[in-house]
Coordinates of C-alpha atoms in Angstrom, one line a residue:
M5 CA 24.7 25.2 -32.1
E6 CA 24.7 21.5 -32.9
T7 CA 26.8 21.1 -29.7
R8 CA 24.9 23.0 -27.3
N9 CA 22.2 20.7 -28.5
I10 CA 24.0 17.7 -28.3
I11 CA 25.0 18.2 -24.6
A12 CA 21.8 19.5 -23.7
A13 CA 20.1 16.3 -25.2
I14 CA 23.0 14.5 -23.1
S15 CA 21.7 16.2 -19.9
L16 CA 18.4 15.2 -20.6
S17 CA 18.8 11.8 -21.2
A18 CA 21.4 11.6 -17.8
A19 CA 18.3 12.9 -15.6
V20 CA 16.2 10.7 -16.9
I21 CA 18.4 8.0 -16.3
I22 CA 19.0 9.0 -13.3
L23 CA 15.9 9.3 -11.8
Y24 CA 14.8 5.9 -13.1
S25 CA 18.0 4.1 -11.8
L26 CA 17.7 6.1 -8.3
F27 CA 13.7 5.4 -8.0
F28 CA 12.9 2.6 -10.3
A29 CA 15.5 0.3 -11.0
P30 CA 16.7 -2.6 -8.6
P31 CA 19.9 -2.2 -6.9
P32 CA 23.2 -3.6 -8.5
V33 CA 24.1 -7.5 -8.1
T34 CA 27.5 -7.2 -6.7
K35 CA 30.3 -9.7 -5.6
E36 CA 31.8 -8.9 -2.4
N37 CA 35.3 -10.9 -1.6
S38 CA 35.2 -12.9 1.9
A39 CA 37.1 -9.4 3.2
E40 CA 34.9 -6.7 2.5
K41 CA 31.7 -9.1 3.2
T42 CA 32.9 -10.3 6.7
K43 CA 31.3 -8.0 9.7
T44 CA 33.8 -6.7 12.6
E45 CA 33.6 -8.9 15.3
Q46 CA 35.3 -8.2 18.7
N47 CA 35.7 -11.1 21.1
S48 CA 34.9 -10.3 24.8
D49 CA 34.2 -12.1 28.3
A50 CA 30.7 -10.8 28.3
P51 CA 28.2 -13.6 28.0
S52 CA 26.2 -13.6 24.8
L53 CA 22.0 -13.6 24.8
D54 CA 21.0 -17.5 23.3
Q55 CA 18.4 -17.0 20.8
K56 CA 16.1 -20.2 21.0
E57 CA 12.7 -19.3 20.5
N58 CA 10.8 -20.6 17.1
V59 CA 8.1 -18.4 14.9
T60 CA 4.4 -19.6 15.6
E61 CA 1.5 -18.4 13.4
I62 CA -1.3 -17.7 15.8
S63 CA -2.5 -14.2 15.3
R64 CA -2.0 -11.0 17.3
E65 CA -5.0 -11.2 19.1
E66 CA -4.9 -15.3 19.9
A67 CA -1.5 -14.3 21.2
L68 CA -2.4 -11.4 23.4
Q69 CA -4.7 -13.4 25.2
Q70 CA -2.0 -16.0 26.6
S71 CA -1.0 -13.9 29.3
E72 CA -1.6 -11.2 32.3
R73 CA -0.8 -7.9 30.9
I74 CA 0.0 -3.9 31.9
Q75 CA -2.0 -1.7 29.8
F76 CA 0.3 1.2 29.3
E77 CA -1.4 4.3 27.4
N78 CA -0.6 8.2 27.4
Q79 CA -1.6 10.6 24.5
S80 CA 0.8 9.4 21.1
I81 CA 0.6 5.6 22.1
V82 CA -1.2 2.6 23.7
G83 CA -0.4 -0.9 24.5
S84 CA 0.9 -3.4 27.1
I85 CA 3.6 -5.6 28.7
S86 CA 3.2 -9.3 29.1
L87 CA 3.6 -10.2 32.6
K88 CA 5.2 -13.5 30.8
G89 CA 8.7 -12.5 30.3
A90 CA 8.5 -8.5 31.6
A91 CA 8.6 -7.3 27.2
I92 CA 7.3 -4.4 25.6
D93 CA 5.0 -6.5 22.7
D94 CA 1.8 -4.4 22.6
L95 CA 2.0 -1.0 21.0
T96 CA -0.3 0.7 18.7
F97 CA 0.2 4.5 17.5
K98 CA -2.8 6.5 18.5
E99 CA -2.2 9.5 15.9
Y100 CA -1.7 7.5 12.9
N101 CA -3.8 5.3 10.5
V102 CA -3.1 2.3 8.6
S103 CA -4.1 4.2 5.3
L104 CA -6.0 7.5 4.2
E105 CA -9.4 5.3 3.5
S106 CA -9.0 3.0 7.3
D107 CA -9.4 4.6 10.5
E108 CA -7.8 1.5 12.0
K109 CA -4.9 2.8 13.8
V110 CA -1.1 1.6 13.3
K111 CA -0.4 -1.7 15.2
F112 CA 3.9 -1.8 15.8
L113 CA 4.7 -4.2 18.2
A114 CA 3.3 -7.9 18.9
P115 CA 3.5 -10.6 21.0
R116 CA 6.4 -13.3 20.3
S117 CA 4.3 -15.9 19.6
S118 CA 2.6 -14.5 16.9
K119 CA 3.5 -14.8 13.2
E120 CA 4.2 -10.7 13.2
G121 CA 6.4 -10.8 16.9
Y122 CA 7.8 -7.8 17.6
I123 CA 8.8 -7.2 21.1
I124 CA 11.3 -4.9 23.3
E125 CA 13.0 -7.1 26.7
S126 CA 15.6 -6.2 28.8
G127 CA 17.3 -7.6 32.0
F128 CA 20.7 -8.8 33.3
I129 CA 22.3 -12.2 32.5
T130 CA 25.5 -13.6 34.2
T131 CA 28.2 -16.1 32.8
D132 CA 27.6 -18.5 36.3
K133 CA 25.7 -21.1 34.9
N134 CA 24.4 -21.9 38.5
I135 CA 21.9 -19.0 39.2
D136 CA 18.5 -18.9 37.2
I137 CA 17.9 -15.5 35.7
P138 CA 14.5 -14.2 34.6
N139 CA 13.7 -15.6 31.0
A140 CA 11.0 -15.6 28.2
D141 CA 8.5 -17.9 30.2
S142 CA 9.1 -16.0 33.8
I143 CA 5.7 -14.9 35.1
W144 CA 6.8 -11.4 36.6
S145 CA 4.6 -10.2 39.6
V146 CA 3.2 -6.3 39.6
S147 CA 3.3 -4.5 42.9
G148 CA 1.6 -0.8 43.2
N149 CA 0.3 0.9 40.2
N150 CA -1.1 -1.9 37.7
K151 CA -1.4 0.6 34.6
L152 CA 1.4 2.3 33.3
T153 CA 0.8 6.3 32.1
D154 CA 2.9 9.0 32.1
Q155 CA 1.6 10.1 35.5
S156 CA 2.2 6.8 37.0
P157 CA 5.0 4.4 36.7
I158 CA 4.9 1.0 36.8
K159 CA 7.3 -1.9 39.5
L160 CA 7.7 -5.4 38.3
S161 CA 9.6 -7.8 40.2
W162 CA 10.6 -11.2 39.7
T163 CA 12.8 -13.4 42.7
N164 CA 14.4 -16.8 41.9
D165 CA 14.8 -19.9 44.4
Q166 CA 18.3 -18.9 45.2
G167 CA 17.3 -15.8 47.1
I168 CA 17.7 -13.3 44.0
T169 CA 15.1 -10.7 43.2
F170 CA 14.7 -8.9 39.6
E171 CA 12.9 -5.6 39.2
K172 CA 12.6 -3.5 36.7
E173 CA 11.1 0.2 37.4
I174 CA 9.1 1.5 34.1
A175 CA 8.4 5.0 33.4
L176 CA 6.8 6.6 30.4
D177 CA 6.7 10.3 28.7
D178 CA 3.7 11.5 27.0
K179 CA 5.1 10.8 23.6
F180 CA 7.4 7.6 22.5
L181 CA 10.1 7.0 25.6
F182 CA 10.3 4.5 28.0
T183 CA 12.6 4.6 31.1
I184 CA 13.9 1.2 32.6
K185 CA 15.7 1.4 35.8
Q186 CA 16.1 -2.2 36.6
R187 CA 17.8 -3.4 39.9
V188 CA 19.1 -6.9 41.4
I189 CA 18.8 -7.5 45.0
N190 CA 20.6 -9.9 46.8
S191 CA 19.5 -11.7 49.9
T192 CA 22.1 -14.1 50.3
D193 CA 25.3 -13.9 51.5
K194 CA 27.3 -14.9 48.1
N195 CA 28.5 -12.4 45.5
Y196 CA 28.0 -12.4 41.9
D197 CA 28.4 -10.7 38.6
F198 CA 25.8 -9.4 36.6
Y199 CA 25.5 -7.6 32.8
S200 CA 22.6 -5.5 31.9
Y201 CA 21.3 -6.1 28.1
G202 CA 18.4 -4.7 25.6
Q203 CA 17.1 -6.4 22.8
I204 CA 14.7 -6.1 19.9
I205 CA 13.3 -9.4 18.4
R206 CA 11.8 -9.4 15.3
N207 CA 10.4 -12.7 13.9
Q208 CA 9.7 -11.3 10.3
I209 CA 10.5 -8.9 7.5
P210 CA 7.5 -6.7 7.6
E211 CA 4.8 -6.6 5.6
G212 CA 5.0 -3.5 2.8
L213 CA 9.2 -3.0 3.0
T214 CA 9.5 -0.2 0.6
D215 CA 12.6 -1.9 -0.5
F216 CA 13.8 1.2 -2.6
Y217 CA 17.5 1.2 -1.9
I218 CA 17.2 4.9 -1.5
L219 CA 16.2 4.6 2.1
H220 CA 17.0 2.1 4.5
E221 CA 15.0 -0.5 6.5
G222 CA 15.9 -2.5 9.3
P223 CA 18.8 -2.7 11.8
I224 CA 20.4 0.5 12.4
A225 CA 23.1 1.9 15.5
T226 CA 25.6 4.7 15.8
L227 CA 28.8 3.3 17.3
D228 CA 31.0 5.7 18.3
E229 CA 29.9 8.1 16.2
E230 CA 30.1 5.9 12.8
L231 CA 26.5 4.9 11.5
I232 CA 25.8 1.4 11.0
E233 CA 22.9 0.3 8.6
E234 CA 22.4 -3.4 7.8
D235 CA 19.5 -4.5 5.6
Y236 CA 17.7 -7.6 6.7
D237 CA 19.5 -9.6 4.2
D238 CA 22.6 -9.0 5.2
I239 CA 22.6 -10.1 8.7
E240 CA 20.4 -12.7 7.4
E241 CA 23.8 -14.2 5.2
K242 CA 26.4 -12.6 8.3
K243 CA 26.2 -11.7 11.8
F244 CA 27.4 -8.4 12.8
S245 CA 29.2 -7.8 16.2
R246 CA 31.0 -4.4 17.4
T247 CA 32.2 -3.3 20.8
A248 CA 31.1 0.8 21.5
Q249 CA 31.7 3.2 24.3
K250 CA 29.0 5.2 23.0
G251 CA 25.9 5.0 21.0
W252 CA 22.2 3.9 20.2
L253 CA 20.5 0.7 18.4
G254 CA 17.5 0.1 16.9
L255 CA 14.7 -1.3 14.0
G256 CA 13.7 0.9 11.1
D257 CA 10.4 1.1 9.3
K258 CA 9.9 3.8 6.9
Y259 CA 8.2 5.6 9.3
Y260 CA 8.5 4.1 12.6
I261 CA 11.5 3.3 14.6
S262 CA 11.8 0.7 17.8
T263 CA 15.4 2.1 19.6
L264 CA 17.6 0.9 22.5
I265 CA 20.2 3.6 24.3
P266 CA 22.2 1.4 26.3
P267 CA 23.5 3.0 30.0
R268 CA 25.7 5.8 29.2
E269 CA 29.3 5.8 30.2
K270 CA 30.2 1.9 30.0
E271 CA 31.5 0.3 27.1
F272 CA 28.9 -2.6 25.2
K273 CA 28.7 -5.1 22.3
T274 CA 26.1 -4.8 19.7
T275 CA 25.2 -7.6 18.0
M276 CA 22.6 -8.1 14.8
D277 CA 21.8 -11.4 13.9
Y278 CA 19.1 -13.7 12.3
K279 CA 18.2 -17.3 13.7
N280 CA 14.6 -17.7 13.0
K281 CA 14.4 -13.9 13.7
Y282 CA 16.0 -11.1 13.6
R283 CA 17.5 -9.8 16.4
I284 CA 19.5 -6.9 17.7
N285 CA 21.0 -6.3 21.2
F286 CA 23.2 -5.0 23.4
V287 CA 25.0 -6.6 26.1
T288 CA 27.4 -4.6 28.3
T289 CA 30.9 -5.3 28.8
E290 CA 31.7 -4.6 32.5
P291 CA 30.4 -6.6 34.9
L292 CA 28.5 -5.3 37.9
E293 CA 29.5 -6.8 40.9
L294 CA 26.8 -7.7 43.1
T295 CA 28.1 -8.2 46.7
G296 CA 26.3 -10.1 49.7
N297 CA 23.0 -8.8 51.1
S298 CA 23.4 -6.0 48.3
S299 CA 21.8 -4.5 45.5
I300 CA 22.9 -3.4 42.0
E301 CA 21.4 -0.9 39.7
E302 CA 21.0 -0.3 35.9
N303 CA 18.9 2.1 33.7
L304 CA 18.5 2.4 29.9
Q305 CA 16.0 4.3 28.0
V306 CA 13.1 2.6 25.0
I307 CA 12.5 4.6 22.3
V308 CA 9.2 3.8 20.2
A309 CA 8.7 6.5 18.4
A310 CA 6.8 7.5 14.7
K311 CA 9.7 9.2 13.5
R312 CA 8.3 13.2 13.0
V313 CA 11.2 15.2 13.1
D314 CA 10.5 17.3 16.2
V315 CA 10.0 14.2 18.3
I316 CA 13.2 12.7 16.9
D317 CA 15.1 15.8 17.5
G318 CA 14.1 16.6 21.3
Y319 CA 14.9 13.1 22.5
A320 CA 18.2 13.9 20.4
E321 CA 19.0 16.8 22.7
S322 CA 17.0 16.6 25.9
L323 CA 18.6 12.5 26.6
K324 CA 22.0 13.7 24.9
I325 CA 22.0 11.0 21.9
D326 CA 24.6 11.0 19.4
K327 CA 23.4 11.5 15.6
F328 CA 20.2 10.0 16.6
D329 CA 18.4 12.5 14.4
L330 CA 19.7 10.0 11.9
T331 CA 17.2 7.4 12.3
I332 CA 15.0 9.3 10.1
D333 CA 17.0 8.6 6.6
W334 CA 18.1 11.8 4.9
G335 CA 20.3 10.4 2.5
F336 CA 23.6 11.7 1.1
L337 CA 22.1 14.5 0.5
Y338 CA 21.4 15.6 4.0
F339 CA 22.6 19.2 3.5
L340 CA 19.8 20.0 1.1
T341 CA 17.0 17.3 2.4
R342 CA 17.1 18.8 6.2
P343 CA 17.1 22.7 4.8
L344 CA 14.5 21.9 2.5
F345 CA 12.0 19.9 5.3
T346 CA 13.3 23.4 7.8
A347 CA 11.6 25.5 5.1
L348 CA 8.9 23.6 4.6
E349 CA 7.9 23.1 8.0
Y350 CA 7.9 27.3 8.5
F351 CA 5.8 28.0 5.4
F352 CA 3.5 25.4 6.4
K353 CA 3.1 27.0 9.8
I354 CA 2.0 30.2 8.0
F355 CA 0.0 28.5 5.2
G356 CA -1.4 25.3 7.1
N357 CA -0.8 23.8 3.7
Y358 CA 2.2 21.9 2.6
G359 CA 1.1 21.9 -0.8
L360 CA 1.1 25.8 -0.6
A361 CA 4.4 25.1 1.3
I362 CA 6.0 23.3 -1.4
I363 CA 5.2 26.2 -4.0
A364 CA 6.3 28.9 -1.3
V365 CA 9.7 27.0 -1.7
T366 CA 9.3 26.5 -4.8
V367 CA 9.1 30.5 -5.3
C368 CA 12.1 31.3 -3.0
I369 CA 14.1 28.4 -4.7
R370 CA 13.6 30.1 -8.1
V371 CA 14.9 33.5 -6.2
A372 CA 18.0 31.9 -4.6
F373 CA 19.2 30.6 -8.1
F374 CA 17.4 34.1 -9.9
P375 CA 21.2 35.6 -11.0
L376 CA 22.4 32.2 -12.5
A377 CA 19.2 31.7 -14.6
N378 CA 19.3 35.1 -15.8
F379 CA 23.0 34.8 -16.7
S380 CA 21.8 31.6 -18.5
F381 CA 18.5 32.8 -20.3
R382 CA 20.6 35.6 -21.6
S383 CA 22.9 33.2 -23.4
M384 CA 19.7 30.7 -24.4
A385 CA 17.6 33.9 -25.9
K386 CA 21.2 35.0 -27.7
M387 CA 21.1 31.8 -28.9
K388 CA 18.1 31.6 -30.4
A389 CA 18.3 35.3 -32.0
L390 CA 21.7 33.8 -33.5
Q391 CA 19.4 31.3 -35.3
P392 CA 19.0 33.0 -38.7
E393 CA 23.1 33.5 -39.0
M394 CA 23.4 30.0 -37.8
A395 CA 22.1 29.0 -40.9
R396 CA 23.4 31.3 -43.0
L397 CA 26.9 30.4 -42.0
K398 CA 25.9 26.7 -42.6
E399 CA 24.8 27.6 -46.1
V400 CA 27.8 29.1 -46.4
H401 CA 30.4 26.7 -45.1
K402 CA 28.5 23.6 -45.7
D403 CA 31.1 22.1 -47.6
D404 CA 34.1 22.6 -45.0
K405 CA 33.3 21.3 -41.3
M406 CA 36.4 22.8 -40.1
K407 CA 35.6 26.5 -41.1
L408 CA 32.0 25.9 -40.2
Q409 CA 33.0 25.1 -36.7
Q410 CA 35.6 28.0 -36.6
A411 CA 32.7 30.1 -37.7
M412 CA 30.6 29.3 -34.8
M413 CA 33.4 29.8 -32.2
A414 CA 33.8 33.4 -33.8
L415 CA 30.7 33.9 -33.5
Y416 CA 30.0 32.8 -30.6
K417 CA 32.8 34.8 -29.3
K418 CA 31.4 37.8 -30.7
E419 CA 28.3 38.1 -28.8
K420 CA 29.1 36.7 -25.7
V421 CA 27.1 33.2 -25.8
N422 CA 28.4 30.0 -24.4
P423 CA 26.3 27.4 -25.8
M424 CA 26.3 25.2 -22.7
S425 CA 25.0 27.7 -20.2
G426 CA 21.1 26.0 -21.5
C427 CA 22.2 23.1 -19.2
L428 CA 22.6 25.2 -16.4
P429 CA 18.8 25.4 -15.0
I430 CA 18.8 21.2 -15.4
L431 CA 21.8 21.0 -13.3
I432 CA 20.3 23.6 -11.0
Q433 CA 16.9 21.6 -10.6
I434 CA 18.1 18.3 -10.5
P435 CA 20.0 18.6 -6.9
V436 CA 16.6 19.9 -5.3
F437 CA 14.3 17.4 -7.3
F438 CA 16.1 14.9 -5.5
A439 CA 16.2 16.6 -2.3
L440 CA 12.7 17.5 -2.8
Y441 CA 11.5 13.8 -3.3
K442 CA 13.3 12.3 -0.5
V443 CA 11.5 14.8 2.1
L444 CA 8.4 13.5 0.6
F445 CA 9.6 10.0 0.9
V446 CA 10.7 9.5 4.3
T447 CA 9.0 12.5 6.3
I448 CA 5.3 10.9 8.1
E449 CA 5.1 15.0 8.7
M450 CA 4.2 14.2 4.5
R451 CA 2.0 11.2 5.1
H452 CA -1.5 11.5 4.2
M453 CA -1.1 15.5 3.8
P454 CA -3.6 17.0 1.3
F455 CA -3.5 19.9 -0.7
Y456 CA -6.9 21.2 -3.0
G457 CA -9.1 19.4 -4.8
W458 CA -8.6 16.0 -5.2
I459 CA -4.8 15.6 -4.4
Q460 CA -5.6 14.2 -0.4
D461 CA -1.9 12.8 0.0
L462 CA 0.5 14.6 -1.4
S463 CA 2.9 12.1 -0.9
A464 CA 1.3 9.6 -2.7
K465 CA 0.8 9.8 -6.6
D466 CA -2.1 12.1 -8.4
P467 CA -4.9 9.1 -8.4
T468 CA -6.7 10.8 -11.7
S469 CA -5.9 9.8 -14.5
I470 CA -6.2 11.6 -18.4
F471 CA -7.2 8.2 -19.7
N472 CA -10.9 8.2 -17.9
L473 CA -10.5 11.7 -18.1
F474 CA -9.8 12.2 -14.4
G475 CA -12.7 10.6 -13.6
L476 CA -15.4 12.1 -15.5
F477 CA -15.9 8.4 -17.0
P478 CA -17.1 6.0 -14.4
Y479 CA -14.1 3.2 -14.8
D480 CA -10.6 2.6 -12.8
V481 CA -7.6 2.0 -15.2
P482 CA -4.7 0.1 -15.1
S483 CA -2.0 1.0 -12.3
F484 CA 0.6 2.1 -15.4
L485 CA -2.0 4.3 -17.1
V486 CA -2.3 6.5 -14.3
I487 CA -1.1 10.0 -15.6
G488 CA -3.2 12.1 -13.1
A489 CA -4.1 16.1 -13.8
W490 CA -0.9 17.2 -12.0
P491 CA 1.8 15.0 -13.9
V492 CA -0.5 16.2 -17.1
A493 CA 0.3 19.7 -16.7
M494 CA 3.8 19.5 -15.8
G495 CA 4.1 18.2 -19.0
V496 CA 1.8 21.0 -20.9
S497 CA 4.6 23.7 -19.0
M498 CA 7.4 21.5 -20.2
W499 CA 6.6 21.7 -23.4
V500 CA 5.6 25.4 -23.4
Q501 CA 8.7 25.8 -22.1
Q502 CA 10.8 23.6 -24.5
K503 CA 9.3 25.8 -27.8
L504 CA 10.8 29.1 -25.9
N505 CA 14.0 27.5 -26.1
P506 CA 16.3 27.7 -29.4
A507 CA 14.8 24.7 -31.5
P508 CA 17.9 22.0 -32.7
T509 CA 18.8 22.6 -36.6
D510 CA 19.1 18.5 -36.7
P511 CA 15.8 17.0 -37.5
M512 CA 16.5 14.0 -35.5
Q513 CA 17.5 16.0 -32.5
A514 CA 14.0 18.1 -33.0
K515 CA 12.4 14.8 -32.7
I516 CA 14.0 13.6 -29.8
F517 CA 13.4 16.5 -27.8
M518 CA 9.8 16.8 -29.0
F519 CA 9.3 13.8 -26.8
F520 CA 11.1 14.9 -23.4
P521 CA 7.9 16.4 -22.1
L522 CA 5.8 13.5 -22.9
F523 CA 8.4 10.5 -21.8
L524 CA 9.0 12.8 -18.3
T525 CA 5.4 12.9 -17.8
V526 CA 4.9 8.9 -17.7
I527 CA 8.1 9.1 -15.5
L528 CA 7.4 11.2 -13.3
A529 CA 3.6 9.9 -12.8
P530 CA 3.8 7.7 -10.5
F531 CA 5.8 10.1 -8.0
P532 CA 4.9 11.9 -5.0
S533 CA 2.2 14.9 -6.0
G534 CA 3.8 17.2 -4.4
L535 CA 6.9 16.6 -5.9
V536 CA 4.7 17.2 -9.3
I537 CA 3.3 20.2 -7.9
Y538 CA 6.7 21.8 -7.2
W539 CA 8.1 20.8 -10.6
T540 CA 5.0 22.2 -12.3
V541 CA 5.4 25.6 -10.4
N542 CA 9.0 25.7 -11.0
N543 CA 8.5 25.3 -14.8
I544 CA 6.1 28.0 -14.9
L545 CA 8.0 30.4 -12.5
T546 CA 11.1 29.9 -14.9
M547 CA 9.3 30.4 -18.4
A548 CA 7.9 33.8 -16.7
Q549 CA 11.5 34.8 -15.8
Q550 CA 12.3 33.4 -19.1
V551 CA 10.1 35.5 -21.1
V552 CA 10.7 38.8 -20.0
I553 CA 15.0 38.2 -20.5
M554 CA 14.2 36.7 -24.0
K555 CA 12.0 40.4 -24.6
R556 CA 14.9 42.5 -23.4
T557 CA 17.5 41.0 -25.2
T558 CA 18.6 41.6 -28.8
V559 CA 21.1 40.4 -30.9
K560 CA 22.6 42.5 -33.5
T561 CA 24.8 40.4 -35.8
V562 CA 26.9 41.6 -39.7
T563 CA 25.6 39.7 -42.4

């Protein structure tokens, strides 16, 4: 019995430690040798993109007034393209608010001259220093449509003094995809080589960076099917550069992402670096030869999206973008998180509420693990029924621990009881718990989704607190004392469930076990309310199953 209690205590302690280390503790500081820290960097004959800009301090609104603009809008986004530099540098998501309490929409991109500058640009570069190419200060002209919509593309052009014209034809779909057809027209009889590029530049780390090492935010790419995730501080320390035959690259936040998909079937070099600004770009490694009185053309796609699963998967399939679904950080438990999200979406379509979907998924999980739980609970019921006999054996062999251990083992064998089986429910719940937490944490579908009553956002913690009687008394409590009604219900259910299990015979173990429900209530109070709802309902279903099994389980012992 003591062995089983010790094992259970260790399991519960490990669960708490893992929960804390995964979700609250800062990432460990590790020392890497120079070989491990050095990023892969390959030489290429393609020219590099220079970065000579400085960060300025003007506001986003002031920066938008500094240049003429082409407006764009569809059902999902609204913004503008600056004619100075032809950069996509102004974008707002129409369907997403900054917070529950505000109607202000999420502004994602901003002009390069503002403090929060975040732009996407593309074009051609060359190794020939005698050719003028458009840069950040070049003023482009518009021909034809003067507003970009999903029904009307736009055409921009810029001509240098050497008889070379650069054109961009930009189309927008009904969601988040910009398709850019780039062209260079040579009206002379000279020959030139050009390389196409795309670039994302961000002036500073975004405000509200989650800074949880279970979630990646920052530069991301898949290059030749390998997922690359670099943190902002990684590229501050060392430039990353790699050549690939296929892939995509981008810059991701928790819920939103900007991505570049280079021209297909062409080798390109990807660079992620920092010099006053964060920069992620690609440059094709094989030049396009522009002969006299001819033109060259290349296409690329830009996706600036809210990371909705159906949208990301839709683009991955329709554009055949390899591993594009990994723009959403499903984590190392992908095999659990992705199916779990699919199940939640299925039940959401039925019930119209993600809280009810979580409860439905909880029921399905209990059904799936019903046989294993039955085995565990039968063993625990037998252990509880054996307590009088175990107490008798302790009294008989109180002076001989070896004989007591042998008698205990004989009793377990005779009654076919496994003292370790009580840990099975915990071991089952932990991976599902982590996976559901991940789904609630990273998917924008869960953001600002209400349940019933006071829960207005299943991805946020329960906002009520037991210390003001859940809002009965009109005063606020410090954030560390916000222990809501659902966490309290979870703690009570854990306490009741604990009473159904065999009680430790050791007084110290009994005291430790007594405080576990309270301890976990405090630890889990800041977690998403959807997760706490899952845990509470799971406890209730577990107790119901356990009560039925215990009533049906009898043990006959010989005194």
